[in-house]
């Protein structure tokens, strides 16, 4: 895949880049290693000042950054602006919370026959981040902010269709004050990931992307014995039970499916509705989906912009055609419009069967599958009957059912009477083929720390676990 900016609204290639040579990549890894030695000697306060400066730059340059994201991958300008703001908030969150998250944790010294014992969190070194295009700023920031605050450095292999956003991120951290080499964009194709991750100076990797990319990186990391965090695909269930507020559920379902032009890992993708309310929900949902305005992502009145690539648009249409050819019913949408740009209309498909691709595959665009179930148990069976386990949603006003959903849904998160989203305060990640490890919260910061046990016997100084420089 060429490294290029191609505007999905027009199909026009605006800028191309030559991939970095092996020598350039090697030099970038060396700079990241040198910067790590420098960064780990700085204080949390210092790193917090740099991260807050990055947040200031994001806020000051919000409109310009949003325009670039819209041009590179087609998200609406309004949602791109919101993404920039969310990134600034996450930077400030980690700048403020790192001292707590990285503080030494005292243990019961007597129980382990020590005079003092504690756990210390320390950085590990350069981390490779392989990232997707769908939230080109947020996916990177939610790794970079905690990693840099912990004293690690980052090597970003961004998706090949968002090179300008990748370079912008490198520039952002440099201008914010982080040492040269602390965060570097590697303009390389995915074939180079093996060489970078095999380099002994690179200590770990995080990937947000598809299941295929996850398997490939996990294999390399297994061979090299390196830590990985994998945030992969999802086919999130959105269960609607008879006691649900149907109007609100239909409204949120529409946003949950079509946010980011339908290209979100945590978009609700499979709508599983109790038979008692199926017809009413299906009608309200299809009406709302049909009413969404599809068009120019720069237009403030647009709800749904183009898909990020022609291949992505063709893939979801093939999934819809496969279902229809095997007997599914289209309630709305289902035909891409003629003309330039990779647009696809919000679509609802029902009467799905296991032999259809939409039954088991992730659909990465504004296409919803609708299932009818006749009981709580059947809802859980369909919801969990997938190889994925990223997010999940349940709509019910019955407190007992809410408790049961919280326990029974086999996913990294459960959102009840609301749509799945990510917050810096809450851990984010999946189970099954949606990956492993967690981003965000204290857990995300500690994924790339050495959780070091310190045990001190006779002759210890009287002080217990205390603050440390990193
Ligand atoms: P993708 O093809 O896996 O690409 C993601 C990144 O991985 C890109 O930088 C890509 O580089 C690289 N890559 C692809 N194949 C690779 C391989 N074999 N070895 C090493 N690197 C490889 O994913 P996508 O289609 O762009 O993004 C959509 C997928 O990401 C969906 O499945 C979505 O659910 C998932 N996603 C998950 C999360 C989460 O938090 N769990 C968040 C967002 C998206 P190139 O661009 O150069 O190919």
Short mmCIF file of C-alpha atoms and ligand atoms in Angstrom, two decimals:
data_model
loop_
_atom_site.label_atom_id
_atom_site.label_comp_id
_atom_site.label_asym_id
_atom_site.label_seq_id
_atom_site.Cartn_x
_atom_site.Cartn_y
_atom_site.Cartn_z
CA UNK A 1 0.00 0.00 0.00
CA UNK A 2 1.54 3.39 -0.92
CA UNK A 3 2.06 5.86 1.90
CA UNK A 4 -0.24 8.62 0.75
CA UNK A 5 -3.03 11.01 1.62
CA UNK A 6 -6.01 10.30 -0.64
CA UNK A 7 -9.18 12.28 0.05
CA UNK A 8 -12.03 9.73 0.48
CA UNK A 9 -14.60 12.38 -0.45
CA UNK A 10 -13.11 12.77 -3.93
CA UNK A 11 -10.75 9.83 -4.47
CA UNK A 12 -7.98 12.34 -5.23
CA UNK A 13 -4.43 11.55 -4.05
CA UNK A 14 -3.07 14.74 -2.51
CA UNK A 15 0.35 13.77 -1.21
CA UNK A 16 2.61 10.71 -1.38
CA UNK A 17 5.67 9.81 0.64
CA UNK A 18 8.67 7.60 -0.06
CA UNK A 19 8.95 4.95 2.67
CA UNK A 20 11.88 5.46 5.03
CA UNK A 21 15.02 3.48 4.19
CA UNK A 22 16.37 0.76 6.51
CA UNK A 23 19.11 3.22 7.57
CA UNK A 24 16.56 5.90 8.43
CA UNK A 25 14.53 3.43 10.47
CA UNK A 26 17.64 2.28 12.29
CA UNK A 27 18.57 5.88 13.10
CA UNK A 28 15.05 6.53 14.43
CA UNK A 29 15.26 3.48 16.71
CA UNK A 30 18.64 4.69 17.97
CA UNK A 31 17.21 8.15 18.71
CA UNK A 32 14.29 6.54 20.55
CA UNK A 33 16.72 4.52 22.67
CA UNK A 34 18.86 7.55 23.49
CA UNK A 35 15.74 9.61 24.27
CA UNK A 36 14.52 6.84 26.60
CA UNK A 37 17.70 7.07 28.68
CA UNK A 38 17.16 10.81 28.91
CA UNK A 39 13.42 10.63 29.58
CA UNK A 40 13.60 8.06 32.37
CA UNK A 41 15.86 10.46 34.30
CA UNK A 42 13.30 13.27 34.19
CA UNK A 43 10.70 13.84 36.86
CA UNK A 44 6.98 13.18 36.54
CA UNK A 45 6.44 16.92 37.00
CA UNK A 46 8.64 17.71 34.03
CA UNK A 47 6.96 15.16 31.79
CA UNK A 48 3.57 16.45 32.96
CA UNK A 49 4.52 19.97 31.87
CA UNK A 50 5.44 18.68 28.42
CA UNK A 51 2.21 16.68 28.14
CA UNK A 52 0.13 19.69 29.21
CA UNK A 53 1.98 21.73 26.58
CA UNK A 54 0.93 19.10 24.01
CA UNK A 55 -2.67 19.53 25.20
CA UNK A 56 -2.37 23.33 24.79
CA UNK A 57 -1.10 22.89 21.23
CA UNK A 58 -3.93 20.50 20.39
CA UNK A 59 -6.50 22.98 21.64
CA UNK A 60 -4.90 25.93 19.89
CA UNK A 61 -4.61 24.07 16.57
CA UNK A 62 -7.86 22.12 16.82
CA UNK A 63 -9.46 23.32 13.58
CA UNK A 64 -6.38 22.78 11.45
CA UNK A 65 -5.80 19.28 12.84
CA UNK A 66 -9.49 18.39 12.37
CA UNK A 67 -9.37 19.51 8.74
CA UNK A 68 -6.33 17.34 8.10
CA UNK A 69 -7.99 14.25 9.61
CA UNK A 70 -11.14 14.81 7.55
CA UNK A 71 -9.07 15.14 4.40
CA UNK A 72 -7.04 12.02 5.11
CA UNK A 73 -9.77 9.58 6.20
CA UNK A 74 -13.18 11.16 5.64
CA UNK A 75 -14.57 11.53 9.18
CA UNK A 76 -16.88 14.51 9.56
CA UNK A 77 -15.13 17.74 10.46
CA UNK A 78 -17.32 18.06 13.57
CA UNK A 79 -16.33 14.62 14.86
CA UNK A 80 -12.67 15.31 14.02
CA UNK A 81 -12.79 18.43 16.18
CA UNK A 82 -14.31 16.45 19.04
CA UNK A 83 -11.50 13.89 18.66
CA UNK A 84 -8.84 16.60 19.03
CA UNK A 85 -10.52 17.87 22.21
CA UNK A 86 -10.72 14.33 23.60
CA UNK A 87 -6.98 13.91 23.01
CA UNK A 88 -6.18 17.14 24.85
CA UNK A 89 -8.33 15.95 27.77
CA UNK A 90 -6.48 12.62 27.89
CA UNK A 91 -3.10 14.39 27.92
CA UNK A 92 -4.20 16.53 30.86
CA UNK A 93 -5.62 13.48 32.64
CA UNK A 94 -2.34 11.56 32.46
CA UNK A 95 -0.29 14.66 33.33
CA UNK A 96 -2.39 15.03 36.48
CA UNK A 97 -2.72 11.35 37.46
CA UNK A 98 0.70 9.88 36.63
CA UNK A 99 2.14 10.57 40.08
CA UNK A 100 -0.67 8.47 41.62
CA UNK A 101 -0.55 5.74 38.99
CA UNK A 102 3.24 5.35 39.25
CA UNK A 103 3.62 5.79 43.00
CA UNK A 104 5.35 3.00 44.90
CA UNK A 105 2.84 0.56 46.36
CA UNK A 106 3.74 -0.62 49.86
CA UNK A 107 3.23 -4.30 50.67
CA UNK A 108 2.78 -6.03 54.03
CA UNK A 109 6.48 -6.27 54.95
CA UNK A 110 5.90 -8.60 57.91
CA UNK A 111 4.05 -11.16 55.81
CA UNK A 112 7.00 -11.42 53.40
CA UNK A 113 9.69 -11.39 56.11
CA UNK A 114 11.08 -8.01 55.06
CA UNK A 115 11.74 -4.79 56.89
CA UNK A 116 10.06 -3.11 53.94
CA UNK A 117 8.63 -4.29 50.64
CA UNK A 118 6.94 -2.45 47.84
CA UNK A 119 6.14 -2.44 44.14
CA UNK A 120 7.74 0.19 41.89
CA UNK A 121 6.58 1.00 38.34
CA UNK A 122 9.37 1.86 35.94
CA UNK A 123 9.52 2.49 32.18
CA UNK A 124 10.87 -0.21 29.90
CA UNK A 125 12.15 1.64 26.82
CA UNK A 126 11.11 2.29 23.21
CA UNK A 127 7.67 0.87 22.36
CA UNK A 128 6.46 0.28 18.80
CA UNK A 129 2.89 1.49 18.20
CA UNK A 130 1.16 0.11 15.08
CA UNK A 131 -1.99 2.16 14.67
CA UNK A 132 -5.11 2.36 12.49
CA UNK A 133 -6.57 5.25 10.51
CA UNK A 134 -10.10 5.33 11.96
CA UNK A 135 -9.36 7.62 14.93
CA UNK A 136 -5.97 8.72 13.65
CA UNK A 137 -5.23 11.07 16.54
CA UNK A 138 -7.05 9.41 19.45
CA UNK A 139 -5.77 5.86 18.92
CA UNK A 140 -2.20 7.15 19.01
CA UNK A 141 -2.68 9.59 21.89
CA UNK A 142 -4.25 7.03 24.16
CA UNK A 143 -1.06 5.00 23.86
CA UNK A 144 1.40 7.89 23.70
CA UNK A 145 0.16 10.01 26.62
CA UNK A 146 0.53 7.32 29.32
CA UNK A 147 3.63 5.80 27.71
CA UNK A 148 5.54 9.09 27.58
CA UNK A 149 4.35 10.05 31.08
CA UNK A 150 5.74 6.75 32.36
CA UNK A 151 9.12 7.56 30.77
CA UNK A 152 8.94 5.31 27.72
CA UNK A 153 9.53 6.50 24.17
CA UNK A 154 7.32 5.77 21.16
CA UNK A 155 7.92 4.64 17.58
CA UNK A 156 4.73 5.12 15.57
CA UNK A 157 3.99 3.00 12.52
CA UNK A 158 0.73 4.63 11.56
CA UNK A 159 -1.69 3.34 8.90
CA UNK A 160 -0.37 4.06 5.40
CA UNK A 161 -3.30 6.35 4.51
CA UNK A 162 -2.73 8.87 7.32
CA UNK A 163 0.95 9.89 6.96
CA UNK A 164 0.33 13.58 7.57
CA UNK A 165 -1.42 12.90 10.87
CA UNK A 166 1.53 10.67 11.84
CA UNK A 167 4.03 13.45 11.11
CA UNK A 168 1.81 15.96 12.91
CA UNK A 169 1.94 13.81 16.06
CA UNK A 170 5.73 13.59 15.95
CA UNK A 171 5.92 17.35 15.55
CA UNK A 172 3.37 17.90 18.35
CA UNK A 173 5.44 16.11 20.98
CA UNK A 174 8.66 17.75 19.81
CA UNK A 175 7.13 21.22 20.02
CA UNK A 176 5.63 20.39 23.42
CA UNK A 177 9.19 19.96 24.70
CA UNK A 178 9.77 16.19 24.80
CA UNK A 179 13.40 15.28 23.92
CA UNK A 180 14.34 14.68 20.29
CA UNK A 181 13.52 11.05 19.47
CA UNK A 182 10.97 10.61 22.28
CA UNK A 183 8.20 10.13 19.74
CA UNK A 184 8.95 9.36 16.09
CA UNK A 185 6.75 8.54 13.12
CA UNK A 186 8.18 5.74 11.00
CA UNK A 187 6.87 6.14 7.47
CA UNK A 188 7.06 2.48 6.54
CA UNK A 189 4.72 -0.22 5.28
CA UNK A 190 3.48 -3.07 7.46
CA UNK A 191 6.16 -5.42 6.08
CA UNK A 192 8.75 -3.42 8.08
CA UNK A 193 7.05 -4.16 11.42
CA UNK A 194 8.92 -7.47 11.76
CA UNK A 195 12.34 -5.82 11.49
CA UNK A 196 11.48 -3.01 13.90
CA UNK A 197 9.96 -5.28 16.53
CA UNK A 198 12.89 -7.71 16.24
CA UNK A 199 15.36 -4.95 17.04
CA UNK A 200 16.70 -5.51 20.58
CA UNK A 201 16.36 -1.81 21.40
CA UNK A 202 12.57 -2.02 20.87
CA UNK A 203 11.10 -3.48 24.04
CA UNK A 204 7.40 -3.98 23.31
CA UNK A 205 4.59 -3.29 20.86
CA UNK A 206 1.02 -2.13 20.91
CA UNK A 207 -1.31 -2.64 17.97
CA UNK A 208 -4.75 -1.29 17.31
CA UNK A 209 -6.06 -2.87 14.15
CA UNK A 210 -7.50 -5.95 12.56
CA UNK A 211 -7.41 -9.52 13.80
CA UNK A 212 -5.02 -10.45 10.96
CA UNK A 213 -2.52 -7.78 11.92
CA UNK A 214 -2.87 -8.87 15.56
CA UNK A 215 -2.00 -12.46 14.75
CA UNK A 216 1.00 -11.36 12.71
CA UNK A 217 2.40 -9.05 15.40
CA UNK A 218 1.72 -11.57 18.17
CA UNK A 219 3.74 -14.15 16.21
CA UNK A 220 6.70 -11.83 15.84
CA UNK A 221 6.47 -10.78 19.49
CA UNK A 222 6.24 -14.43 20.55
CA UNK A 223 9.36 -15.28 18.63
CA UNK A 224 11.17 -12.27 20.10
CA UNK A 225 9.66 -12.69 23.60
CA UNK A 226 8.29 -9.16 23.69
CA UNK A 227 5.28 -7.80 25.48
CA UNK A 228 2.28 -6.79 23.34
CA UNK A 229 -1.05 -5.10 23.84
CA UNK A 230 -3.54 -5.91 21.09
CA UNK A 231 -6.71 -3.88 20.49
CA UNK A 232 -8.40 -5.68 17.61
CA UNK A 233 -11.75 -5.82 15.90
CA UNK A 234 -15.19 -6.18 17.38
CA UNK A 235 -18.75 -7.02 16.45
CA UNK A 236 -20.44 -5.48 19.45
CA UNK A 237 -23.94 -6.61 20.43
CA UNK A 238 -26.63 -4.06 21.25
CA UNK A 239 -29.39 -5.92 23.09
CA UNK A 240 -32.85 -4.37 23.46
CA UNK A 241 -35.18 -5.91 26.05
CA UNK A 242 -38.94 -5.28 26.50
CA UNK A 243 -38.51 -2.82 29.40
CA UNK A 244 -36.13 -0.57 27.41
CA UNK A 245 -36.87 3.04 26.54
CA UNK A 246 -37.34 2.21 22.84
CA UNK A 247 -37.15 5.73 21.45
CA UNK A 248 -33.92 6.44 23.25
CA UNK A 249 -32.53 3.00 22.34
CA UNK A 250 -33.30 3.58 18.63
CA UNK A 251 -31.73 7.03 18.74
CA UNK A 252 -28.56 5.83 20.48
CA UNK A 253 -28.41 2.74 18.24
CA UNK A 254 -28.23 5.02 15.20
CA UNK A 255 -25.32 7.00 16.65
CA UNK A 256 -23.64 3.86 17.99
CA UNK A 257 -23.71 2.27 14.52
CA UNK A 258 -22.91 5.32 12.36
CA UNK A 259 -20.38 7.20 14.50
CA UNK A 260 -17.19 7.80 12.53
CA UNK A 261 -19.02 6.80 9.32
CA UNK A 262 -19.56 3.35 10.86
CA UNK A 263 -15.82 2.68 11.19
CA UNK A 264 -15.32 2.20 14.90
CA UNK A 265 -14.13 -0.95 16.63
CA UNK A 266 -16.67 -0.30 19.39
CA UNK A 267 -19.54 0.64 17.12
CA UNK A 268 -22.62 -1.42 17.91
CA UNK A 269 -22.85 -3.81 14.95
CA UNK A 270 -25.32 -6.55 15.90
CA UNK A 271 -28.73 -5.35 17.16
CA UNK A 272 -30.38 -8.14 19.13
CA UNK A 273 -33.97 -7.29 19.92
CA UNK A 274 -36.57 -9.10 22.01
CA UNK A 275 -39.56 -10.26 19.94
CA UNK A 276 -42.01 -8.26 22.11
CA UNK A 277 -40.48 -4.98 20.91
CA UNK A 278 -38.79 -6.08 17.68
CA UNK A 279 -41.22 -4.51 15.20
CA UNK A 280 -41.43 -1.20 17.04
CA UNK A 281 -37.65 -0.99 17.44
CA UNK A 282 -36.94 -2.04 13.84
CA UNK A 283 -39.29 0.62 12.49
CA UNK A 284 -37.90 3.40 14.68
CA UNK A 285 -34.29 2.38 14.01
CA UNK A 286 -34.65 2.09 10.22
CA UNK A 287 -36.46 5.44 10.11
CA UNK A 288 -33.63 7.13 11.99
CA UNK A 289 -30.93 5.43 9.91
CA UNK A 290 -32.66 6.52 6.66
CA UNK A 291 -32.92 10.11 7.91
CA UNK A 292 -29.15 10.51 8.37
CA UNK A 293 -27.56 12.89 5.86
CA UNK A 294 -24.72 11.34 3.86
CA UNK A 295 -22.33 13.69 2.12
CA UNK A 296 -19.35 16.00 2.20
CA UNK A 297 -17.61 15.47 5.57
CA UNK A 298 -16.67 19.17 5.73
CA UNK A 299 -20.34 20.20 5.60
CA UNK A 300 -21.63 20.82 9.17
CA UNK A 301 -25.01 19.32 8.20
CA UNK A 302 -23.48 15.96 7.25
CA UNK A 303 -24.02 13.02 9.61
CA UNK A 304 -22.16 10.34 7.64
CA UNK A 305 -19.15 10.99 5.41
CA UNK A 306 -17.40 8.61 3.02
CA UNK A 307 -15.70 5.36 3.99
CA UNK A 308 -11.93 5.77 4.35
CA UNK A 309 -11.06 3.65 1.32
CA UNK A 310 -12.62 2.28 -1.81
CA UNK A 311 -11.68 -1.24 -0.67
CA UNK A 312 -13.47 -0.69 2.65
CA UNK A 313 -16.62 0.48 0.86
CA UNK A 314 -16.51 -2.48 -1.53
CA UNK A 315 -16.04 -4.90 1.35
CA UNK A 316 -19.15 -3.82 3.28
CA UNK A 317 -21.21 -3.85 0.09
CA UNK A 318 -20.01 -7.40 -0.59
CA UNK A 319 -21.09 -8.40 2.95
CA UNK A 320 -24.56 -6.89 2.38
CA UNK A 321 -24.91 -8.52 -1.07
CA UNK A 322 -23.87 -11.88 0.37
CA UNK A 323 -26.64 -11.63 3.01
CA UNK A 324 -29.27 -10.52 0.50
CA UNK A 325 -28.33 -13.27 -1.96
CA UNK A 326 -28.83 -15.81 0.84
CA UNK A 327 -32.27 -14.48 1.82
CA UNK A 328 -31.76 -11.51 4.17
CA UNK A 329 -34.10 -8.50 4.08
CA UNK A 330 -32.86 -4.92 3.69
CA UNK A 331 -34.97 -2.46 5.71
CA UNK A 332 -33.12 0.61 4.41
CA UNK A 333 -30.01 1.48 2.38
CA UNK A 334 -28.00 -1.27 0.72
CA UNK A 335 -26.91 0.46 -2.50
CA UNK A 336 -23.86 2.74 -2.79
CA UNK A 337 -24.60 6.01 -4.59
CA UNK A 338 -23.08 6.76 -8.00
CA UNK A 339 -20.48 9.49 -8.32
CA UNK A 340 -17.10 10.28 -6.79
CA UNK A 341 -16.20 9.49 -3.17
CA UNK A 342 -16.51 6.25 -1.23
CA UNK A 343 -19.97 6.79 0.25
CA UNK A 344 -22.30 4.11 1.58
CA UNK A 345 -25.83 4.75 2.91
CA UNK A 346 -26.83 3.79 6.46
CA UNK A 347 -28.25 0.30 6.03
CA UNK A 348 -30.29 -2.10 8.18
CA UNK A 349 -30.40 -5.81 7.32
CA UNK A 350 -32.52 -8.45 9.04
CA UNK A 351 -33.49 -12.14 8.65
CA UNK A 352 -29.82 -13.05 9.06
CA UNK A 353 -28.66 -16.66 9.12
CA UNK A 354 -25.38 -18.33 10.22
CA UNK A 355 -24.27 -19.03 6.63
CA UNK A 356 -24.22 -15.31 5.86
CA UNK A 357 -20.96 -13.35 6.27
CA UNK A 358 -22.77 -10.68 8.31
CA UNK A 359 -23.63 -13.29 10.94
CA UNK A 360 -20.04 -13.72 12.09
CA UNK A 361 -17.84 -11.07 10.46
CA UNK A 362 -17.17 -7.54 11.64
CA UNK A 363 -18.90 -5.03 9.35
CA UNK A 364 -16.75 -1.88 9.24
CA UNK A 365 -19.19 0.70 7.90
CA UNK A 366 -22.72 2.08 8.53
CA UNK A 367 -24.48 -1.28 8.19
CA UNK A 368 -26.51 -2.78 11.04
CA UNK A 369 -27.59 -6.41 11.40
CA UNK A 370 -30.87 -6.96 13.24
CA UNK A 371 -31.63 -10.17 15.16
CA UNK A 372 -34.96 -11.21 16.72
CA UNK A 373 -34.74 -13.22 19.98
CA UNK A 374 -37.45 -14.54 22.27
CA UNK A 375 -35.78 -14.57 25.71
CA UNK A 376 -32.93 -13.24 27.86
CA UNK A 377 -31.04 -16.52 27.43
CA UNK A 378 -31.33 -16.41 23.65
CA UNK A 379 -30.18 -12.77 23.65
CA UNK A 380 -27.06 -13.77 25.59
CA UNK A 381 -26.45 -16.74 23.30
CA UNK A 382 -26.55 -14.56 20.17
CA UNK A 383 -24.63 -11.70 21.81
CA UNK A 384 -21.81 -14.01 22.92
CA UNK A 385 -21.97 -16.22 19.83
CA UNK A 386 -19.08 -14.48 18.08
CA UNK A 387 -15.33 -14.82 18.07
CA UNK A 388 -15.06 -11.17 19.19
CA UNK A 389 -15.45 -9.69 22.66
CA UNK A 390 -14.70 -5.98 22.62
CA UNK A 391 -17.68 -3.86 23.72
CA UNK A 392 -21.32 -4.65 24.42
CA UNK A 393 -24.55 -2.78 25.09
CA UNK A 394 -27.76 -3.78 26.81
CA UNK A 395 -30.99 -1.79 27.07
CA UNK A 396 -33.28 -2.66 29.95
CA UNK A 397 -34.89 -0.80 32.86
CA UNK A 398 -35.09 -3.96 34.93
CA UNK A 399 -32.37 -3.73 37.65
CA UNK A 400 -32.10 -7.50 37.96
CA UNK A 401 -31.57 -7.86 34.20
CA UNK A 402 -28.97 -5.09 34.29
CA UNK A 403 -26.97 -7.09 36.85
CA UNK A 404 -27.25 -10.25 34.78
CA UNK A 405 -26.08 -8.52 31.59
CA UNK A 406 -23.11 -7.02 33.44
CA UNK A 407 -22.01 -10.54 34.38
CA UNK A 408 -23.11 -12.58 31.37
CA UNK A 409 -21.93 -10.50 28.38
CA UNK A 410 -18.54 -11.89 27.35
CA UNK A 411 -16.79 -8.67 26.41
CA UNK A 412 -14.18 -6.18 27.63
CA UNK A 413 -16.91 -3.74 28.57
CA UNK A 414 -20.66 -3.60 29.14
CA UNK A 415 -22.57 -0.34 28.71
CA UNK A 416 -26.14 -0.46 29.99
CA UNK A 417 -28.66 2.05 28.60
CA UNK A 418 -25.91 3.90 26.78
CA UNK A 419 -23.43 3.40 23.96
CA UNK A 420 -19.92 2.10 24.35
CA UNK A 421 -17.29 4.77 24.42
CA UNK A 422 -13.83 5.25 25.86
CA UNK A 423 -12.84 7.48 28.76
CA UNK A 424 -9.30 8.08 30.06
CA UNK A 425 -10.60 7.09 33.52
CA UNK A 426 -11.82 3.60 32.47
CA UNK A 427 -9.82 0.60 31.21
CA UNK A 428 -10.39 -0.23 27.54
CA UNK A 429 -9.75 -3.53 25.77
CA UNK A 430 -11.21 -6.83 24.71
CA UNK A 431 -11.37 -10.57 25.22
CA UNK A 432 -11.34 -13.46 22.71
CA UNK A 433 -10.27 -12.37 19.20
CA UNK A 434 -10.68 -8.72 20.13
CA UNK A 435 -7.24 -8.89 21.70
CA UNK A 436 -5.67 -8.61 25.12
CA UNK A 437 -4.20 -6.07 27.47
CA UNK A 438 -5.80 -2.78 28.44
CA UNK A 439 -5.42 0.83 27.42
CA UNK A 440 -6.41 3.93 29.41
CA UNK A 441 -6.78 4.31 33.20
CA UNK A 442 -3.90 3.27 35.47
CA UNK A 443 -3.87 -0.18 33.84
CA UNK A 444 -3.04 1.28 30.42
CA UNK A 445 -0.11 3.19 31.85
CA UNK A 446 1.25 0.14 33.64
CA UNK A 447 1.08 -2.15 30.59
CA UNK A 448 4.42 -0.75 29.47
CA UNK A 449 6.03 -0.53 32.89
CA UNK A 450 8.26 -2.96 34.67
CA UNK A 451 6.22 -3.87 37.76
CA UNK A 452 9.22 -4.26 39.99
CA UNK A 453 9.03 -5.99 43.35
CA UNK A 454 11.43 -4.51 45.89
CA UNK A 455 12.15 -6.50 49.08
CA UNK A 456 14.49 -5.13 51.73
CA UNK A 457 15.79 -7.20 54.65
CA UNK A 458 17.84 -6.31 57.70
CA UNK A 459 19.69 -3.02 57.66
CA UNK A 460 17.02 -1.12 55.75
CA UNK A 461 16.60 2.59 56.24
CA UNK A 462 13.53 3.28 58.34
CA UNK A 463 11.66 5.03 55.50
CA UNK A 464 9.03 2.94 53.73
CA UNK A 465 8.22 2.99 50.09
CA UNK A 466 8.39 6.57 48.94
CA UNK A 467 8.27 8.75 45.88
CA UNK A 468 10.86 8.10 43.22
CA UNK A 469 12.18 10.20 40.38
CA UNK A 470 10.65 8.43 37.41
P1 LIG B 1 -5.31 -3.05 9.81
O1 LIG B 1 -5.33 -3.34 8.35
O2 LIG B 1 -4.98 -4.14 10.74
O3 LIG B 1 -4.30 -1.83 10.00
C1 LIG B 1 -3.97 -1.32 11.27
C2 LIG B 1 -2.47 -1.07 11.33
O4 LIG B 1 -1.78 -2.32 11.25
C3 LIG B 1 -1.94 -0.24 10.17
O5 LIG B 1 -0.89 0.56 10.63
C4 LIG B 1 -1.44 -1.29 9.20
O6 LIG B 1 -0.45 -0.81 8.33
C5 LIG B 1 -0.88 -2.32 10.15
N1 LIG B 1 -0.86 -3.68 9.63
C6 LIG B 1 -1.76 -4.28 8.82
N2 LIG B 1 -1.42 -5.57 8.62
C7 LIG B 1 -0.28 -5.78 9.30
C8 LIG B 1 0.57 -6.92 9.48
N3 LIG B 1 0.30 -8.09 8.90
N4 LIG B 1 1.66 -6.78 10.24
C9 LIG B 1 1.94 -5.61 10.84
N5 LIG B 1 1.18 -4.50 10.71
C10 LIG B 1 0.07 -4.59 9.96
O7 LIG B 1 -6.68 -2.48 10.30
P2 LIG B 1 -7.59 -1.43 9.56
O8 LIG B 1 -8.42 -2.13 8.57
O9 LIG B 1 -6.79 -0.27 9.09
O10 LIG B 1 -8.47 -0.92 10.80
C11 LIG B 1 -9.69 -1.49 11.10
C12 LIG B 1 -9.58 -2.59 12.13
O11 LIG B 1 -9.03 -2.07 13.32
C13 LIG B 1 -10.96 -3.10 12.49
O12 LIG B 1 -10.94 -4.48 12.66
C14 LIG B 1 -11.23 -2.40 13.81
O13 LIG B 1 -12.20 -3.02 14.61
C15 LIG B 1 -9.87 -2.41 14.42
N6 LIG B 1 -9.79 -1.40 15.49
C16 LIG B 1 -9.72 -1.82 16.78
C17 LIG B 1 -9.70 -0.89 17.81
C18 LIG B 1 -9.63 -1.32 19.26
O14 LIG B 1 -9.37 -0.47 20.12
N7 LIG B 1 -9.84 -2.58 19.60
C19 LIG B 1 -9.75 0.46 17.51
C20 LIG B 1 -9.84 0.84 16.18
C21 LIG B 1 -9.84 -0.10 15.17
P3 LIG B 1 -0.81 -0.40 6.80
O15 LIG B 1 -1.80 0.70 6.85
O16 LIG B 1 0.50 0.03 6.26
O17 LIG B 1 -1.35 -1.64 6.16
#
